[in-house]
mmCIF file with all atom_site columns, C-alpha atoms in Angstrom:
data_model
loop_
_atom_site.group_PDB
_atom_site.id
_atom_site.type_symbol
_atom_site.label_atom_id
_atom_site.label_alt_id
_atom_site.label_comp_id
_atom_site.label_asym_id
_atom_site.label_entity_id
_atom_site.label_seq_id
_atom_site.pdbx_PDB_ins_code
_atom_site.Cartn_x
_atom_site.Cartn_y
_atom_site.Cartn_z
_atom_site.occupancy
_atom_site.B_iso_or_equiv
_atom_site.pdbx_formal_charge
_atom_site.auth_seq_id
_atom_site.auth_comp_id
_atom_site.auth_asym_id
_atom_site.auth_atom_id
_atom_site.pdbx_PDB_model_num
ATOM 1   C CA . UNK A 1 1   ? -18.457 -34.109  18.840  1.00 0.00 ? 9   UNK A CA 1
ATOM 2   C CA . UNK A 1 2   ? -16.797 -34.712  15.625  1.00 0.00 ? 10  UNK A CA 1
ATOM 3   C CA . UNK A 1 3   ? -18.507 -34.874  12.289  1.00 0.00 ? 11  UNK A CA 1
ATOM 4   C CA . UNK A 1 4   ? -17.596 -37.559  9.788   1.00 0.00 ? 12  UNK A CA 1
ATOM 5   C CA . UNK A 1 5   ? -15.880 -35.002  7.621   1.00 0.00 ? 13  UNK A CA 1
ATOM 6   C CA . UNK A 1 6   ? -13.791 -33.780  10.493  1.00 0.00 ? 14  UNK A CA 1
ATOM 7   C CA . UNK A 1 7   ? -12.697 -37.265  11.437  1.00 0.00 ? 15  UNK A CA 1
ATOM 8   C CA . UNK A 1 8   ? -11.493 -37.803  7.848   1.00 0.00 ? 16  UNK A CA 1
ATOM 9   C CA . UNK A 1 9   ? -13.998 -40.486  6.800   1.00 0.00 ? 17  UNK A CA 1
ATOM 10  C CA . UNK A 1 10  ? -15.748 -38.227  4.244   1.00 0.00 ? 18  UNK A CA 1
ATOM 11  C CA . UNK A 1 11  ? -18.925 -38.891  2.283   1.00 0.00 ? 19  UNK A CA 1
ATOM 12  C CA . UNK A 1 12  ? -17.997 -42.517  1.601   1.00 0.00 ? 20  UNK A CA 1
ATOM 13  C CA . UNK A 1 13  ? -18.243 -43.571  5.217   1.00 0.00 ? 21  UNK A CA 1
ATOM 14  C CA . UNK A 1 14  ? -20.379 -46.658  5.839   1.00 0.00 ? 22  UNK A CA 1
ATOM 15  C CA . UNK A 1 15  ? -23.796 -45.990  7.253   1.00 0.00 ? 23  UNK A CA 1
ATOM 16  C CA . UNK A 1 16  ? -25.254 -48.189  9.922   1.00 0.00 ? 24  UNK A CA 1
ATOM 17  C CA . UNK A 1 17  ? -27.952 -50.678  8.830   1.00 0.00 ? 25  UNK A CA 1
ATOM 18  C CA . UNK A 1 18  ? -31.440 -49.729  9.852   1.00 0.00 ? 26  UNK A CA 1
ATOM 19  C CA . UNK A 1 19  ? -32.859 -53.190  9.102   1.00 0.00 ? 27  UNK A CA 1
ATOM 20  C CA . UNK A 1 20  ? -31.639 -56.638  8.146   1.00 0.00 ? 28  UNK A CA 1
ATOM 21  C CA . UNK A 1 21  ? -31.562 -57.514  4.404   1.00 0.00 ? 29  UNK A CA 1
ATOM 22  C CA . UNK A 1 22  ? -34.342 -59.962  3.548   1.00 0.00 ? 30  UNK A CA 1
ATOM 23  C CA . UNK A 1 23  ? -33.644 -63.041  1.498   1.00 0.00 ? 31  UNK A CA 1
ATOM 24  C CA . UNK A 1 24  ? -36.481 -64.746  -0.370  1.00 0.00 ? 32  UNK A CA 1
ATOM 25  C CA . UNK A 1 25  ? -37.646 -67.807  1.507   1.00 0.00 ? 33  UNK A CA 1
ATOM 26  C CA . UNK A 1 26  ? -37.485 -70.875  -0.722  1.00 0.00 ? 34  UNK A CA 1
ATOM 27  C CA . UNK A 1 27  ? -40.881 -72.264  0.253   1.00 0.00 ? 35  UNK A CA 1
ATOM 28  C CA . UNK A 1 28  ? -43.088 -69.239  0.798   1.00 0.00 ? 36  UNK A CA 1
ATOM 29  C CA . UNK A 1 29  ? -45.067 -67.620  -2.019  1.00 0.00 ? 37  UNK A CA 1
ATOM 30  C CA . UNK A 1 30  ? -45.138 -63.808  -1.807  1.00 0.00 ? 38  UNK A CA 1
ATOM 31  C CA . UNK A 1 31  ? -47.249 -62.777  -4.817  1.00 0.00 ? 39  UNK A CA 1
ATOM 32  C CA . UNK A 1 32  ? -50.944 -62.138  -5.307  1.00 0.00 ? 40  UNK A CA 1
ATOM 33  C CA . UNK A 1 33  ? -53.126 -64.711  -3.499  1.00 0.00 ? 41  UNK A CA 1
ATOM 34  C CA . UNK A 1 34  ? -55.164 -65.420  -6.655  1.00 0.00 ? 42  UNK A CA 1
ATOM 35  C CA . UNK A 1 35  ? -52.015 -66.562  -8.500  1.00 0.00 ? 43  UNK A CA 1
ATOM 36  C CA . UNK A 1 36  ? -50.589 -68.741  -5.715  1.00 0.00 ? 44  UNK A CA 1
ATOM 37  C CA . UNK A 1 37  ? -49.565 -72.281  -6.669  1.00 0.00 ? 45  UNK A CA 1
ATOM 38  C CA . UNK A 1 38  ? -51.119 -73.600  -3.447  1.00 0.00 ? 46  UNK A CA 1
ATOM 39  C CA . UNK A 1 39  ? -53.938 -72.442  -1.132  1.00 0.00 ? 47  UNK A CA 1
ATOM 40  C CA . UNK A 1 40  ? -52.961 -69.548  1.125   1.00 0.00 ? 48  UNK A CA 1
ATOM 41  C CA . UNK A 1 41  ? -56.105 -69.579  3.245   1.00 0.00 ? 49  UNK A CA 1
ATOM 42  C CA . UNK A 1 42  ? -57.757 -72.208  5.407   1.00 0.00 ? 50  UNK A CA 1
ATOM 43  C CA . UNK A 1 43  ? -60.948 -71.432  3.471   1.00 0.00 ? 51  UNK A CA 1
ATOM 44  C CA . UNK A 1 44  ? -59.394 -72.309  0.070   1.00 0.00 ? 52  UNK A CA 1
ATOM 45  C CA . UNK A 1 45  ? -60.251 -75.687  -1.450  1.00 0.00 ? 53  UNK A CA 1
ATOM 46  C CA . UNK A 1 46  ? -57.703 -78.344  -0.682  1.00 0.00 ? 54  UNK A CA 1
ATOM 47  C CA . UNK A 1 47  ? -55.600 -80.021  -3.331  1.00 0.00 ? 55  UNK A CA 1
ATOM 48  C CA . UNK A 1 48  ? -56.007 -83.766  -3.362  1.00 0.00 ? 56  UNK A CA 1
ATOM 49  C CA . UNK A 1 49  ? -53.105 -85.846  -4.606  1.00 0.00 ? 57  UNK A CA 1
ATOM 50  C CA . UNK A 1 50  ? -55.518 -87.986  -6.643  1.00 0.00 ? 58  UNK A CA 1
ATOM 51  C CA . UNK A 1 51  ? -56.857 -84.873  -8.424  1.00 0.00 ? 59  UNK A CA 1
ATOM 52  C CA . UNK A 1 52  ? -53.334 -83.745  -9.256  1.00 0.00 ? 60  UNK A CA 1
ATOM 53  C CA . UNK A 1 53  ? -52.493 -87.211  -10.611 1.00 0.00 ? 61  UNK A CA 1
ATOM 54  C CA . UNK A 1 54  ? -55.680 -87.226  -12.731 1.00 0.00 ? 62  UNK A CA 1
ATOM 55  C CA . UNK A 1 55  ? -54.787 -83.805  -14.158 1.00 0.00 ? 63  UNK A CA 1
ATOM 56  C CA . UNK A 1 56  ? -51.290 -85.018  -15.027 1.00 0.00 ? 64  UNK A CA 1
ATOM 57  C CA . UNK A 1 57  ? -52.770 -88.113  -16.678 1.00 0.00 ? 65  UNK A CA 1
ATOM 58  C CA . UNK A 1 58  ? -55.124 -85.948  -18.801 1.00 0.00 ? 66  UNK A CA 1
ATOM 59  C CA . UNK A 1 59  ? -52.221 -83.708  -19.824 1.00 0.00 ? 67  UNK A CA 1
ATOM 60  C CA . UNK A 1 60  ? -50.112 -86.734  -20.776 1.00 0.00 ? 68  UNK A CA 1
ATOM 61  C CA . UNK A 1 61  ? -52.961 -88.158  -22.867 1.00 0.00 ? 69  UNK A CA 1
ATOM 62  C CA . UNK A 1 62  ? -53.494 -84.838  -24.670 1.00 0.00 ? 70  UNK A CA 1
ATOM 63  C CA . UNK A 1 63  ? -49.765 -84.409  -25.324 1.00 0.00 ? 71  UNK A CA 1
ATOM 64  C CA . UNK A 1 64  ? -49.546 -87.968  -26.677 1.00 0.00 ? 72  UNK A CA 1
ATOM 65  C CA . UNK A 1 65  ? -52.505 -87.322  -28.997 1.00 0.00 ? 73  UNK A CA 1
ATOM 66  C CA . UNK A 1 66  ? -51.049 -84.059  -30.293 1.00 0.00 ? 74  UNK A CA 1
ATOM 67  C CA . UNK A 1 67  ? -47.575 -85.539  -30.750 1.00 0.00 ? 75  UNK A CA 1
ATOM 68  C CA . UNK A 1 68  ? -49.045 -88.610  -32.462 1.00 0.00 ? 76  UNK A CA 1
ATOM 69  C CA . UNK A 1 69  ? -51.043 -86.428  -34.848 1.00 0.00 ? 77  UNK A CA 1
ATOM 70  C CA . UNK A 1 70  ? -48.024 -84.334  -35.752 1.00 0.00 ? 78  UNK A CA 1
ATOM 71  C CA . UNK A 1 71  ? -45.881 -87.434  -36.247 1.00 0.00 ? 79  UNK A CA 1
ATOM 72  C CA . UNK A 1 72  ? -48.597 -88.865  -38.512 1.00 0.00 ? 80  UNK A CA 1
ATOM 73  C CA . UNK A 1 73  ? -48.489 -85.733  -40.664 1.00 0.00 ? 81  UNK A CA 1
ATOM 74  C CA . UNK A 1 74  ? -44.693 -85.938  -40.850 1.00 0.00 ? 82  UNK A CA 1
ATOM 75  C CA . UNK A 1 75  ? -44.906 -89.641  -41.819 1.00 0.00 ? 83  UNK A CA 1
ATOM 76  C CA . UNK A 1 76  ? -47.353 -88.772  -44.624 1.00 0.00 ? 84  UNK A CA 1
ATOM 77  C CA . UNK A 1 77  ? -45.003 -86.044  -45.841 1.00 0.00 ? 85  UNK A CA 1
ATOM 78  C CA . UNK A 1 78  ? -42.077 -88.481  -45.817 1.00 0.00 ? 86  UNK A CA 1
ATOM 79  C CA . UNK A 1 79  ? -44.087 -91.031  -47.840 1.00 0.00 ? 87  UNK A CA 1
ATOM 80  C CA . UNK A 1 80  ? -45.051 -88.313  -50.324 1.00 0.00 ? 88  UNK A CA 1
ATOM 81  C CA . UNK A 1 81  ? -41.421 -87.192  -50.674 1.00 0.00 ? 89  UNK A CA 1
ATOM 82  C CA . UNK A 1 82  ? -40.322 -90.807  -51.182 1.00 0.00 ? 90  UNK A CA 1
ATOM 83  C CA . UNK A 1 83  ? -42.940 -91.223  -53.921 1.00 0.00 ? 91  UNK A CA 1
ATOM 84  C CA . UNK A 1 84  ? -41.755 -88.015  -55.587 1.00 0.00 ? 92  UNK A CA 1
ATOM 85  C CA . UNK A 1 85  ? -38.137 -89.182  -55.369 1.00 0.00 ? 93  UNK A CA 1
ATOM 86  C CA . UNK A 1 86  ? -39.030 -92.546  -56.948 1.00 0.00 ? 94  UNK A CA 1
ATOM 87  C CA . UNK A 1 87  ? -40.933 -90.818  -59.761 1.00 0.00 ? 95  UNK A CA 1
ATOM 88  C CA . UNK A 1 88  ? -38.037 -88.416  -60.324 1.00 0.00 ? 96  UNK A CA 1
ATOM 89  C CA . UNK A 1 89  ? -35.499 -91.247  -60.493 1.00 0.00 ? 97  UNK A CA 1
ATOM 90  C CA . UNK A 1 90  ? -37.724 -93.263  -62.840 1.00 0.00 ? 98  UNK A CA 1
ATOM 91  C CA . UNK A 1 91  ? -38.149 -90.245  -65.108 1.00 0.00 ? 99  UNK A CA 1
ATOM 92  C CA . UNK A 1 92  ? -34.388 -89.572  -65.095 1.00 0.00 ? 100 UNK A CA 1
ATOM 93  C CA . UNK A 1 93  ? -33.728 -93.231  -66.005 1.00 0.00 ? 101 UNK A CA 1
ATOM 94  C CA . UNK A 1 94  ? -36.268 -93.051  -68.841 1.00 0.00 ? 102 UNK A CA 1
ATOM 95  C CA . UNK A 1 95  ? -34.800 -89.755  -70.124 1.00 0.00 ? 103 UNK A CA 1
ATOM 96  C CA . UNK A 1 96  ? -31.291 -91.257  -70.084 1.00 0.00 ? 104 UNK A CA 1
ATOM 97  C CA . UNK A 1 97  ? -32.558 -94.231  -72.125 1.00 0.00 ? 105 UNK A CA 1
ATOM 98  C CA . UNK A 1 98  ? -34.249 -91.884  -74.606 1.00 0.00 ? 106 UNK A CA 1
ATOM 99  C CA . UNK A 1 99  ? -31.034 -89.874  -75.044 1.00 0.00 ? 107 UNK A CA 1
ATOM 100 C CA . UNK A 1 100 ? -29.253 -93.135  -75.909 1.00 0.00 ? 108 UNK A CA 1
ATOM 101 C CA . UNK A 1 101 ? -31.715 -93.980  -78.699 1.00 0.00 ? 109 UNK A CA 1
ATOM 102 C CA . UNK A 1 102 ? -30.201 -93.727  -82.185 1.00 0.00 ? 110 UNK A CA 1
ATOM 103 C CA . UNK A 1 103 ? -30.774 -90.327  -83.744 1.00 0.00 ? 111 UNK A CA 1
ATOM 104 C CA . UNK A 1 104 ? -29.396 -89.097  -87.096 1.00 0.00 ? 112 UNK A CA 1
ATOM 105 C CA . UNK A 1 105 ? -30.126 -85.407  -86.473 1.00 0.00 ? 113 UNK A CA 1
ATOM 106 C CA . UNK A 1 106 ? -29.441 -82.830  -83.790 1.00 0.00 ? 114 UNK A CA 1
ATOM 107 C CA . UNK A 1 107 ? -32.123 -82.743  -81.115 1.00 0.00 ? 115 UNK A CA 1
ATOM 108 C CA . UNK A 1 108 ? -33.053 -79.237  -80.012 1.00 0.00 ? 116 UNK A CA 1
ATOM 109 C CA . UNK A 1 109 ? -35.127 -78.198  -76.982 1.00 0.00 ? 117 UNK A CA 1
ATOM 110 C CA . UNK A 1 110 ? -38.742 -77.637  -77.976 1.00 0.00 ? 118 UNK A CA 1
ATOM 111 C CA . UNK A 1 111 ? -38.592 -80.147  -80.828 1.00 0.00 ? 119 UNK A CA 1
ATOM 112 C CA . UNK A 1 112 ? -40.972 -83.086  -81.116 1.00 0.00 ? 120 UNK A CA 1
ATOM 113 C CA . UNK A 1 113 ? -39.409 -86.455  -81.865 1.00 0.00 ? 121 UNK A CA 1
ATOM 114 C CA . UNK A 1 114 ? -41.083 -89.796  -82.561 1.00 0.00 ? 122 UNK A CA 1
ATOM 115 C CA . UNK A 1 115 ? -39.613 -92.956  -81.082 1.00 0.00 ? 123 UNK A CA 1
ATOM 116 C CA . UNK A 1 116 ? -39.664 -96.271  -82.962 1.00 0.00 ? 124 UNK A CA 1
ATOM 117 C CA . UNK A 1 117 ? -38.330 -99.744  -82.145 1.00 0.00 ? 125 UNK A CA 1
ATOM 118 C CA . UNK A 1 118 ? -36.898 -102.099 -84.752 1.00 0.00 ? 126 UNK A CA 1
ATOM 119 C CA . UNK A 1 119 ? -37.560 -105.833 -84.654 1.00 0.00 ? 127 UNK A CA 1
ATOM 120 C CA . UNK A 1 120 ? -34.088 -106.407 -83.192 1.00 0.00 ? 128 UNK A CA 1
ATOM 121 C CA . UNK A 1 121 ? -34.926 -104.101 -80.222 1.00 0.00 ? 129 UNK A CA 1
ATOM 122 C CA . UNK A 1 122 ? -32.943 -101.048 -81.329 1.00 0.00 ? 130 UNK A CA 1
ATOM 123 C CA . UNK A 1 123 ? -34.737 -97.780  -80.578 1.00 0.00 ? 131 UNK A CA 1
ATOM 124 C CA . UNK A 1 124 ? -34.452 -94.735  -82.833 1.00 0.00 ? 132 UNK A CA 1
ATOM 125 C CA . UNK A 1 125 ? -35.898 -91.232  -83.145 1.00 0.00 ? 133 UNK A CA 1
ATOM 126 C CA . UNK A 1 126 ? -37.524 -89.842  -86.272 1.00 0.00 ? 134 UNK A CA 1
ATOM 127 C CA . UNK A 1 127 ? -38.908 -86.444  -87.197 1.00 0.00 ? 135 UNK A CA 1
ATOM 128 C CA . UNK A 1 128 ? -41.860 -88.198  -88.875 1.00 0.00 ? 136 UNK A CA 1
ATOM 129 C CA . UNK A 1 129 ? -44.979 -89.221  -86.984 1.00 0.00 ? 137 UNK A CA 1
ATOM 130 C CA . UNK A 1 130 ? -46.585 -92.573  -87.899 1.00 0.00 ? 138 UNK A CA 1
ATOM 131 C CA . UNK A 1 131 ? -49.299 -90.774  -89.888 1.00 0.00 ? 139 UNK A CA 1
ATOM 132 C CA . UNK A 1 132 ? -46.696 -88.943  -92.013 1.00 0.00 ? 140 UNK A CA 1
ATOM 133 C CA . UNK A 1 133 ? -45.069 -92.028  -93.519 1.00 0.00 ? 141 UNK A CA 1
ATOM 134 C CA . UNK A 1 134 ? -45.939 -92.774  -97.178 1.00 0.00 ? 142 UNK A CA 1
ATOM 135 C CA . UNK A 1 135 ? -45.590 -96.511  -96.684 1.00 0.00 ? 143 UNK A CA 1
ATOM 136 C CA . UNK A 1 136 ? -46.376 -98.251  -93.413 1.00 0.00 ? 144 UNK A CA 1
ATOM 137 C CA . UNK A 1 137 ? -43.244 -98.825  -91.357 1.00 0.00 ? 145 UNK A CA 1
ATOM 138 C CA . UNK A 1 138 ? -42.404 -102.301 -90.101 1.00 0.00 ? 146 UNK A CA 1
ATOM 139 C CA . UNK A 1 139 ? -41.023 -100.781 -86.895 1.00 0.00 ? 147 UNK A CA 1
ATOM 140 C CA . UNK A 1 140 ? -43.125 -100.392 -83.769 1.00 0.00 ? 148 UNK A CA 1
ATOM 141 C CA . UNK A 1 141 ? -44.082 -96.844  -82.827 1.00 0.00 ? 149 UNK A CA 1
ATOM 142 C CA . UNK A 1 142 ? -43.397 -96.251  -79.098 1.00 0.00 ? 150 UNK A CA 1
ATOM 143 C CA . UNK A 1 143 ? -44.433 -92.620  -78.638 1.00 0.00 ? 151 UNK A CA 1
ATOM 144 C CA . UNK A 1 144 ? -43.850 -88.965  -79.394 1.00 0.00 ? 152 UNK A CA 1
ATOM 145 C CA . UNK A 1 145 ? -41.698 -86.855  -77.103 1.00 0.00 ? 153 UNK A CA 1
ATOM 146 C CA . UNK A 1 146 ? -40.867 -83.160  -76.765 1.00 0.00 ? 154 UNK A CA 1
ATOM 147 C CA . UNK A 1 147 ? -37.336 -82.297  -75.660 1.00 0.00 ? 155 UNK A CA 1
ATOM 148 C CA . UNK A 1 148 ? -37.496 -79.747  -72.832 1.00 0.00 ? 156 UNK A CA 1
ATOM 149 C CA . UNK A 1 149 ? -34.995 -77.002  -72.012 1.00 0.00 ? 157 UNK A CA 1
ATOM 150 C CA . UNK A 1 150 ? -33.576 -79.087  -69.156 1.00 0.00 ? 158 UNK A CA 1
ATOM 151 C CA . UNK A 1 151 ? -32.902 -81.911  -71.666 1.00 0.00 ? 159 UNK A CA 1
ATOM 152 C CA . UNK A 1 152 ? -35.699 -84.074  -70.280 1.00 0.00 ? 160 UNK A CA 1
ATOM 153 C CA . UNK A 1 153 ? -38.403 -85.577  -72.458 1.00 0.00 ? 161 UNK A CA 1
ATOM 154 C CA . UNK A 1 154 ? -42.150 -85.085  -72.090 1.00 0.00 ? 162 UNK A CA 1
ATOM 155 C CA . UNK A 1 155 ? -44.425 -87.600  -73.745 1.00 0.00 ? 163 UNK A CA 1
ATOM 156 C CA . UNK A 1 156 ? -46.924 -85.654  -75.844 1.00 0.00 ? 164 UNK A CA 1
ATOM 157 C CA . UNK A 1 157 ? -49.069 -88.369  -77.368 1.00 0.00 ? 165 UNK A CA 1
ATOM 158 C CA . UNK A 1 158 ? -50.830 -89.112  -74.104 1.00 0.00 ? 166 UNK A CA 1
ATOM 159 C CA . UNK A 1 159 ? -50.637 -89.264  -70.359 1.00 0.00 ? 167 UNK A CA 1
ATOM 160 C CA . UNK A 1 160 ? -47.702 -87.125  -69.401 1.00 0.00 ? 168 UNK A CA 1
ATOM 161 C CA . UNK A 1 161 ? -47.884 -83.339  -69.417 1.00 0.00 ? 169 UNK A CA 1
ATOM 162 C CA . UNK A 1 162 ? -45.934 -80.591  -67.755 1.00 0.00 ? 170 UNK A CA 1
ATOM 163 C CA . UNK A 1 163 ? -47.670 -77.955  -65.698 1.00 0.00 ? 171 UNK A CA 1
ATOM 164 C CA . UNK A 1 164 ? -47.512 -74.370  -66.911 1.00 0.00 ? 172 UNK A CA 1
ATOM 165 C CA . UNK A 1 165 ? -45.350 -73.483  -63.896 1.00 0.00 ? 173 UNK A CA 1
ATOM 166 C CA . UNK A 1 166 ? -42.826 -76.238  -64.695 1.00 0.00 ? 174 UNK A CA 1
ATOM 167 C CA . UNK A 1 167 ? -42.621 -75.063  -68.301 1.00 0.00 ? 175 UNK A CA 1
ATOM 168 C CA . UNK A 1 168 ? -42.069 -71.419  -67.276 1.00 0.00 ? 176 UNK A CA 1
ATOM 169 C CA . UNK A 1 169 ? -39.437 -72.465  -64.709 1.00 0.00 ? 177 UNK A CA 1
ATOM 170 C CA . UNK A 1 170 ? -37.574 -74.488  -67.327 1.00 0.00 ? 178 UNK A CA 1
ATOM 171 C CA . UNK A 1 171 ? -37.726 -71.640  -69.853 1.00 0.00 ? 179 UNK A CA 1
ATOM 172 C CA . UNK A 1 172 ? -36.373 -69.176  -67.269 1.00 0.00 ? 180 UNK A CA 1
ATOM 173 C CA . UNK A 1 173 ? -33.545 -71.568  -66.335 1.00 0.00 ? 181 UNK A CA 1
ATOM 174 C CA . UNK A 1 174 ? -32.671 -72.018  -70.007 1.00 0.00 ? 182 UNK A CA 1
ATOM 175 C CA . UNK A 1 175 ? -32.514 -68.246  -70.480 1.00 0.00 ? 183 UNK A CA 1
ATOM 176 C CA . UNK A 1 176 ? -30.358 -67.772  -67.388 1.00 0.00 ? 184 UNK A CA 1
ATOM 177 C CA . UNK A 1 177 ? -27.876 -70.498  -68.325 1.00 0.00 ? 185 UNK A CA 1
ATOM 178 C CA . UNK A 1 178 ? -27.536 -69.360  -71.948 1.00 0.00 ? 186 UNK A CA 1
ATOM 179 C CA . UNK A 1 179 ? -25.952 -66.051  -70.956 1.00 0.00 ? 187 UNK A CA 1
#
């Protein structure tokens, strides 16, 4: 009798198989019976194709409702963003027009300027409010504006105001860009 070491095969010699390797069967569930996707016992309730179809229909309806709700929220957000964009563009157009009004002094951020219109349609800025004139002016007063740090105008004689956060943000930006 020769041992494997004597025959020269050594410790790496193949060992005979004691059992066949098992491959998972594609259609048989092998987990816990309570988690099986189908009944494993004759005593388990049967699955009816109509019940499965009804469950799928309920799931589809719920998914459609949830997706529709989320899409509605997104549509509202898009409308809100479009409104903000329109307001921003309108304000930028108005600010550009105000910067083109005749002005015989240097405008500085934080200053308040009063806008008038002559009879011929020309617009001009003054440092004097309508109540500060000695004689009544023949020009039409259009409003008082404060020049902000971002070179936009805020109407101060009514309606338009900036929030405290916007004002602080603009002041911080002005400080950062001045360095």
